[in-house]
C-alpha cells in the first residue's frame, strides 16, 4: 500500500479507551520483531492491554497503552507520514506510521516496523468498526510479518 496522506482526516472515531477485540497475526508479528524467546513467550501469553486515544487541537491522534512489561507505550499519530526510532529490550526498531483510506472511506492507522539488522518488516493496521447506528463500536488490529529473505 502506498504511504500517502490527505491533509486532514476525521480521526474522532478513535477517541476513547478501547479493548482490542481482534488481533490477527500476533505470534508471527512478535517473532519478526526479533524479541528474545522469553519476552516473546510472555507477550504471547498476556492479554493485550487497553489503548486510549485522544485528539489534540491540531487533529493529531495520541495513544497510550499499557502497562506493557512495566512501561506505558505512548505514541503520536500525526496526519502526515512519520518515522521514529524505538529501543525495547535491546532491539532497535524504526516505526513509520501514516493513515490509509479503508474500503468504507474510514481512516486506517498503518504502522510499519523494521528491526535494525533484520530483513523482516512488520505491518500493523488498526481501524475502528462503526456500528449500524453510525457509532464507533470496536477497535480491530491486523498484524502481518513480511519476510524479505531470499
PDB file of C-alpha atoms in Angstrom:
ATOM      1  CA  UNK A   1       0.000   0.000   0.000  1.00  0.00           C
ATOM      2  CA  UNK A   2       1.229   3.458  -0.850  1.00  0.00           C
ATOM      3  CA  UNK A   3       2.129   5.752   2.019  1.00  0.00           C
ATOM      4  CA  UNK A   4       0.049   8.793   1.081  1.00  0.00           C
ATOM      5  CA  UNK A   5      -1.984  11.024   3.350  1.00  0.00           C
ATOM      6  CA  UNK A   6      -4.615  13.668   2.641  1.00  0.00           C
ATOM      7  CA  UNK A   7      -4.182  16.930   4.534  1.00  0.00           C
ATOM      8  CA  UNK A   8      -6.805  16.314   7.238  1.00  0.00           C
ATOM      9  CA  UNK A   9      -8.770  13.205   8.236  1.00  0.00           C
ATOM     10  CA  UNK A  10     -11.573  12.869  10.734  1.00  0.00           C
ATOM     11  CA  UNK A  11      -9.946  10.710  13.423  1.00  0.00           C
ATOM     12  CA  UNK A  12     -12.618  11.345  16.059  1.00  0.00           C
ATOM     13  CA  UNK A  13     -13.894   7.748  15.849  1.00  0.00           C
ATOM     14  CA  UNK A  14     -10.632   6.617  17.532  1.00  0.00           C
ATOM     15  CA  UNK A  15     -11.049   8.834  20.608  1.00  0.00           C
ATOM     16  CA  UNK A  16     -11.674   6.877  23.808  1.00  0.00           C
ATOM     17  CA  UNK A  17     -10.454   3.809  25.668  1.00  0.00           C
ATOM     18  CA  UNK A  18     -10.512   0.575  23.670  1.00  0.00           C
ATOM     19  CA  UNK A  19     -10.089  -3.080  24.438  1.00  0.00           C
ATOM     20  CA  UNK A  20      -8.699  -4.757  21.351  1.00  0.00           C
ATOM     21  CA  UNK A  21     -11.216  -7.422  20.343  1.00  0.00           C
ATOM     22  CA  UNK A  22      -9.410  -8.804  17.304  1.00  0.00           C
ATOM     23  CA  UNK A  23      -5.651  -9.012  16.933  1.00  0.00           C
ATOM     24  CA  UNK A  24      -4.754 -11.190  13.971  1.00  0.00           C
ATOM     25  CA  UNK A  25      -1.184 -12.434  13.345  1.00  0.00           C
ATOM     26  CA  UNK A  26       0.218 -11.622  16.795  1.00  0.00           C
ATOM     27  CA  UNK A  27       2.639 -14.608  17.133  1.00  0.00           C
ATOM     28  CA  UNK A  28       4.255 -14.087  13.716  1.00  0.00           C
ATOM     29  CA  UNK A  29       4.484 -10.360  14.362  1.00  0.00           C
ATOM     30  CA  UNK A  30       6.263 -10.846  17.712  1.00  0.00           C
ATOM     31  CA  UNK A  31       8.673 -13.357  16.146  1.00  0.00           C
ATOM     32  CA  UNK A  32       9.597 -10.941  13.348  1.00  0.00           C
ATOM     33  CA  UNK A  33      10.312  -8.161  15.877  1.00  0.00           C
ATOM     34  CA  UNK A  34      13.360 -10.191  16.999  1.00  0.00           C
ATOM     35  CA  UNK A  35      12.455 -10.165  20.707  1.00  0.00           C
ATOM     36  CA  UNK A  36      14.210 -12.848  22.742  1.00  0.00           C
ATOM     37  CA  UNK A  37      12.326 -16.098  23.373  1.00  0.00           C
ATOM     38  CA  UNK A  38      11.429 -15.291  26.991  1.00  0.00           C
ATOM     39  CA  UNK A  39       9.989 -11.836  26.230  1.00  0.00           C
ATOM     40  CA  UNK A  40       8.112 -13.207  23.199  1.00  0.00           C
ATOM     41  CA  UNK A  41       6.638 -16.092  25.248  1.00  0.00           C
ATOM     42  CA  UNK A  42       5.409 -13.733  27.957  1.00  0.00           C
ATOM     43  CA  UNK A  43       3.993 -11.325  25.359  1.00  0.00           C
ATOM     44  CA  UNK A  44       2.129 -14.148  23.577  1.00  0.00           C
ATOM     45  CA  UNK A  45       0.512 -15.291  26.826  1.00  0.00           C
ATOM     46  CA  UNK A  46      -0.533 -11.810  28.008  1.00  0.00           C
ATOM     47  CA  UNK A  47      -3.837 -10.214  27.167  1.00  0.00           C
ATOM     48  CA  UNK A  48      -3.316  -7.069  25.137  1.00  0.00           C
ATOM     49  CA  UNK A  49      -3.898  -4.115  27.487  1.00  0.00           C
ATOM     50  CA  UNK A  50      -6.456  -1.450  26.592  1.00  0.00           C
ATOM     51  CA  UNK A  51      -5.384   1.514  24.488  1.00  0.00           C
ATOM     52  CA  UNK A  52      -6.565   5.100  24.957  1.00  0.00           C
ATOM     53  CA  UNK A  53      -6.660   7.617  22.096  1.00  0.00           C
ATOM     54  CA  UNK A  54      -7.016  11.398  22.403  1.00  0.00           C
ATOM     55  CA  UNK A  55      -7.131  14.004  19.651  1.00  0.00           C
ATOM     56  CA  UNK A  56      -5.323  17.314  20.151  1.00  0.00           C
ATOM     57  CA  UNK A  57      -6.193  20.756  18.768  1.00  0.00           C
ATOM     58  CA  UNK A  58      -4.019  20.090  15.673  1.00  0.00           C
ATOM     59  CA  UNK A  59      -6.068  16.954  14.847  1.00  0.00           C
ATOM     60  CA  UNK A  60      -3.132  14.730  15.804  1.00  0.00           C
ATOM     61  CA  UNK A  61      -4.056  11.441  17.457  1.00  0.00           C
ATOM     62  CA  UNK A  62      -2.135  10.396  20.591  1.00  0.00           C
ATOM     63  CA  UNK A  63      -2.254   6.909  22.093  1.00  0.00           C
ATOM     64  CA  UNK A  64      -1.281   5.352  25.395  1.00  0.00           C
ATOM     65  CA  UNK A  65      -1.302   1.621  26.029  1.00  0.00           C
ATOM     66  CA  UNK A  66      -0.150  -0.484  28.903  1.00  0.00           C
ATOM     67  CA  UNK A  67       1.468  -1.197  31.051  1.00  0.00           C
ATOM     68  CA  UNK A  68       3.446  -3.489  28.752  1.00  0.00           C
ATOM     69  CA  UNK A  69       6.452  -5.021  30.500  1.00  0.00           C
ATOM     70  CA  UNK A  70       6.274  -2.342  33.180  1.00  0.00           C
ATOM     71  CA  UNK A  71       6.029   0.673  30.903  1.00  0.00           C
ATOM     72  CA  UNK A  72       3.352   2.666  29.165  1.00  0.00           C
ATOM     73  CA  UNK A  73       3.648   2.759  25.385  1.00  0.00           C
ATOM     74  CA  UNK A  74       2.955   6.322  24.290  1.00  0.00           C
ATOM     75  CA  UNK A  75       2.700   7.147  20.581  1.00  0.00           C
ATOM     76  CA  UNK A  76       1.808  10.103  18.380  1.00  0.00           C
ATOM     77  CA  UNK A  77      -0.049   9.539  15.098  1.00  0.00           C
ATOM     78  CA  UNK A  78       0.014  12.794  13.091  1.00  0.00           C
ATOM     79  CA  UNK A  79      -1.847  13.362   9.838  1.00  0.00           C
ATOM     80  CA  UNK A  80       1.409  13.027   7.843  1.00  0.00           C
ATOM     81  CA  UNK A  81       3.903  10.184   7.363  1.00  0.00           C
ATOM     82  CA  UNK A  82       6.146   9.981  10.429  1.00  0.00           C
ATOM     83  CA  UNK A  83       9.127   7.764  11.326  1.00  0.00           C
ATOM     84  CA  UNK A  84      10.512   7.271  14.837  1.00  0.00           C
ATOM     85  CA  UNK A  85      13.195   5.007  16.286  1.00  0.00           C
ATOM     86  CA  UNK A  86      12.485   2.946  19.404  1.00  0.00           C
ATOM     87  CA  UNK A  87      14.696   0.750  21.616  1.00  0.00           C
ATOM     88  CA  UNK A  88      12.957  -2.024  23.591  1.00  0.00           C
ATOM     89  CA  UNK A  89      14.710  -4.919  25.329  1.00  0.00           C
ATOM     90  CA  UNK A  90      17.872  -4.156  23.327  1.00  0.00           C
ATOM     91  CA  UNK A  91      16.079  -4.315  19.976  1.00  0.00           C
ATOM     92  CA  UNK A  92      16.190  -1.102  17.920  1.00  0.00           C
ATOM     93  CA  UNK A  93      13.274  -0.594  15.539  1.00  0.00           C
ATOM     94  CA  UNK A  94      12.253   2.058  13.048  1.00  0.00           C
ATOM     95  CA  UNK A  95       8.486   2.664  13.031  1.00  0.00           C
ATOM     96  CA  UNK A  96       6.843   4.510  10.139  1.00  0.00           C
ATOM     97  CA  UNK A  97       3.189   5.436  10.517  1.00  0.00           C
ATOM     98  CA  UNK A  98       0.621   7.009   8.245  1.00  0.00           C
ATOM     99  CA  UNK A  99      -3.097   6.928   7.531  1.00  0.00           C
ATOM    100  CA  UNK A 100      -4.831   4.966   4.776  1.00  0.00           C
ATOM    101  CA  UNK A 101      -8.387   5.037   3.499  1.00  0.00           C
ATOM    102  CA  UNK A 102     -10.372   1.898   4.277  1.00  0.00           C
ATOM    103  CA  UNK A 103     -12.806   0.411   1.752  1.00  0.00           C
ATOM    104  CA  UNK A 104     -15.574   2.336   3.526  1.00  0.00           C
ATOM    105  CA  UNK A 105     -13.573   5.597   3.416  1.00  0.00           C
ATOM    106  CA  UNK A 106     -12.834   5.461   7.170  1.00  0.00           C
ATOM    107  CA  UNK A 107      -9.242   6.054   8.323  1.00  0.00           C
ATOM    108  CA  UNK A 108      -6.920   3.112   8.994  1.00  0.00           C
ATOM    109  CA  UNK A 109      -3.764   3.669  11.052  1.00  0.00           C
ATOM    110  CA  UNK A 110      -0.884   1.943   9.249  1.00  0.00           C
ATOM    111  CA  UNK A 111       2.441   1.316  11.027  1.00  0.00           C
ATOM    112  CA  UNK A 112       5.463  -0.454   9.529  1.00  0.00           C
ATOM    113  CA  UNK A 113       8.173  -1.638  11.919  1.00  0.00           C
ATOM    114  CA  UNK A 114      11.634  -2.575  10.675  1.00  0.00           C
ATOM    115  CA  UNK A 115      14.091  -4.078  13.156  1.00  0.00           C
ATOM    116  CA  UNK A 116      17.703  -2.945  12.800  1.00  0.00           C
ATOM    117  CA  UNK A 117      19.824  -5.767  11.396  1.00  0.00           C
ATOM    118  CA  UNK A 118      16.862  -7.836  10.151  1.00  0.00           C
ATOM    119  CA  UNK A 119      15.263  -8.048   6.749  1.00  0.00           C
ATOM    120  CA  UNK A 120      11.757  -8.681   8.118  1.00  0.00           C
ATOM    121  CA  UNK A 121       9.164  -5.936   8.331  1.00  0.00           C
ATOM    122  CA  UNK A 122       6.041  -5.945  10.485  1.00  0.00           C
ATOM    123  CA  UNK A 123       2.896  -4.177   9.352  1.00  0.00           C
ATOM    124  CA  UNK A 124       0.045  -3.206  11.635  1.00  0.00           C
ATOM    125  CA  UNK A 125      -3.287  -1.811  10.529  1.00  0.00           C
ATOM    126  CA  UNK A 126      -5.742  -0.557  13.136  1.00  0.00           C
ATOM    127  CA  UNK A 127      -9.260   0.570  12.399  1.00  0.00           C
ATOM    128  CA  UNK A 128     -12.429   1.379  14.273  1.00  0.00           C
ATOM    129  CA  UNK A 129     -15.568  -0.509  13.267  1.00  0.00           C
ATOM    130  CA  UNK A 130     -18.673   1.636  13.031  1.00  0.00           C
ATOM    131  CA  UNK A 131     -21.988   0.030  14.062  1.00  0.00           C
ATOM    132  CA  UNK A 132     -25.264   0.211  12.123  1.00  0.00           C
ATOM    133  CA  UNK A 133     -26.211   3.386  14.025  1.00  0.00           C
ATOM    134  CA  UNK A 134     -23.011   5.135  12.915  1.00  0.00           C
ATOM    135  CA  UNK A 135     -21.234   4.902  16.295  1.00  0.00           C
ATOM    136  CA  UNK A 136     -17.689   3.605  16.870  1.00  0.00           C
ATOM    137  CA  UNK A 137     -18.081   0.045  18.170  1.00  0.00           C
ATOM    138  CA  UNK A 138     -14.726  -1.782  18.346  1.00  0.00           C
ATOM    139  CA  UNK A 139     -11.014  -1.485  17.513  1.00  0.00           C
ATOM    140  CA  UNK A 140      -9.619  -4.093  15.114  1.00  0.00           C
ATOM    141  CA  UNK A 141      -5.862  -4.672  14.779  1.00  0.00           C
ATOM    142  CA  UNK A 142      -4.356  -6.707  11.931  1.00  0.00           C
ATOM    143  CA  UNK A 143      -0.688  -7.639  12.282  1.00  0.00           C
ATOM    144  CA  UNK A 144       1.373  -9.024   9.423  1.00  0.00           C
ATOM    145  CA  UNK A 145       5.037 -10.022   9.356  1.00  0.00           C
ATOM    146  CA  UNK A 146       6.706  -9.885   5.941  1.00  0.00           C
ATOM    147  CA  UNK A 147       9.964 -11.682   5.309  1.00  0.00           C
ATOM    148  CA  UNK A 148      12.290 -10.087   2.775  1.00  0.00           C
ATOM    149  CA  UNK A 149      14.705 -13.001   2.948  1.00  0.00           C
ATOM    150  CA  UNK A 150      15.754 -14.635  -0.296  1.00  0.00           C
TER     151      UNK A 150
END
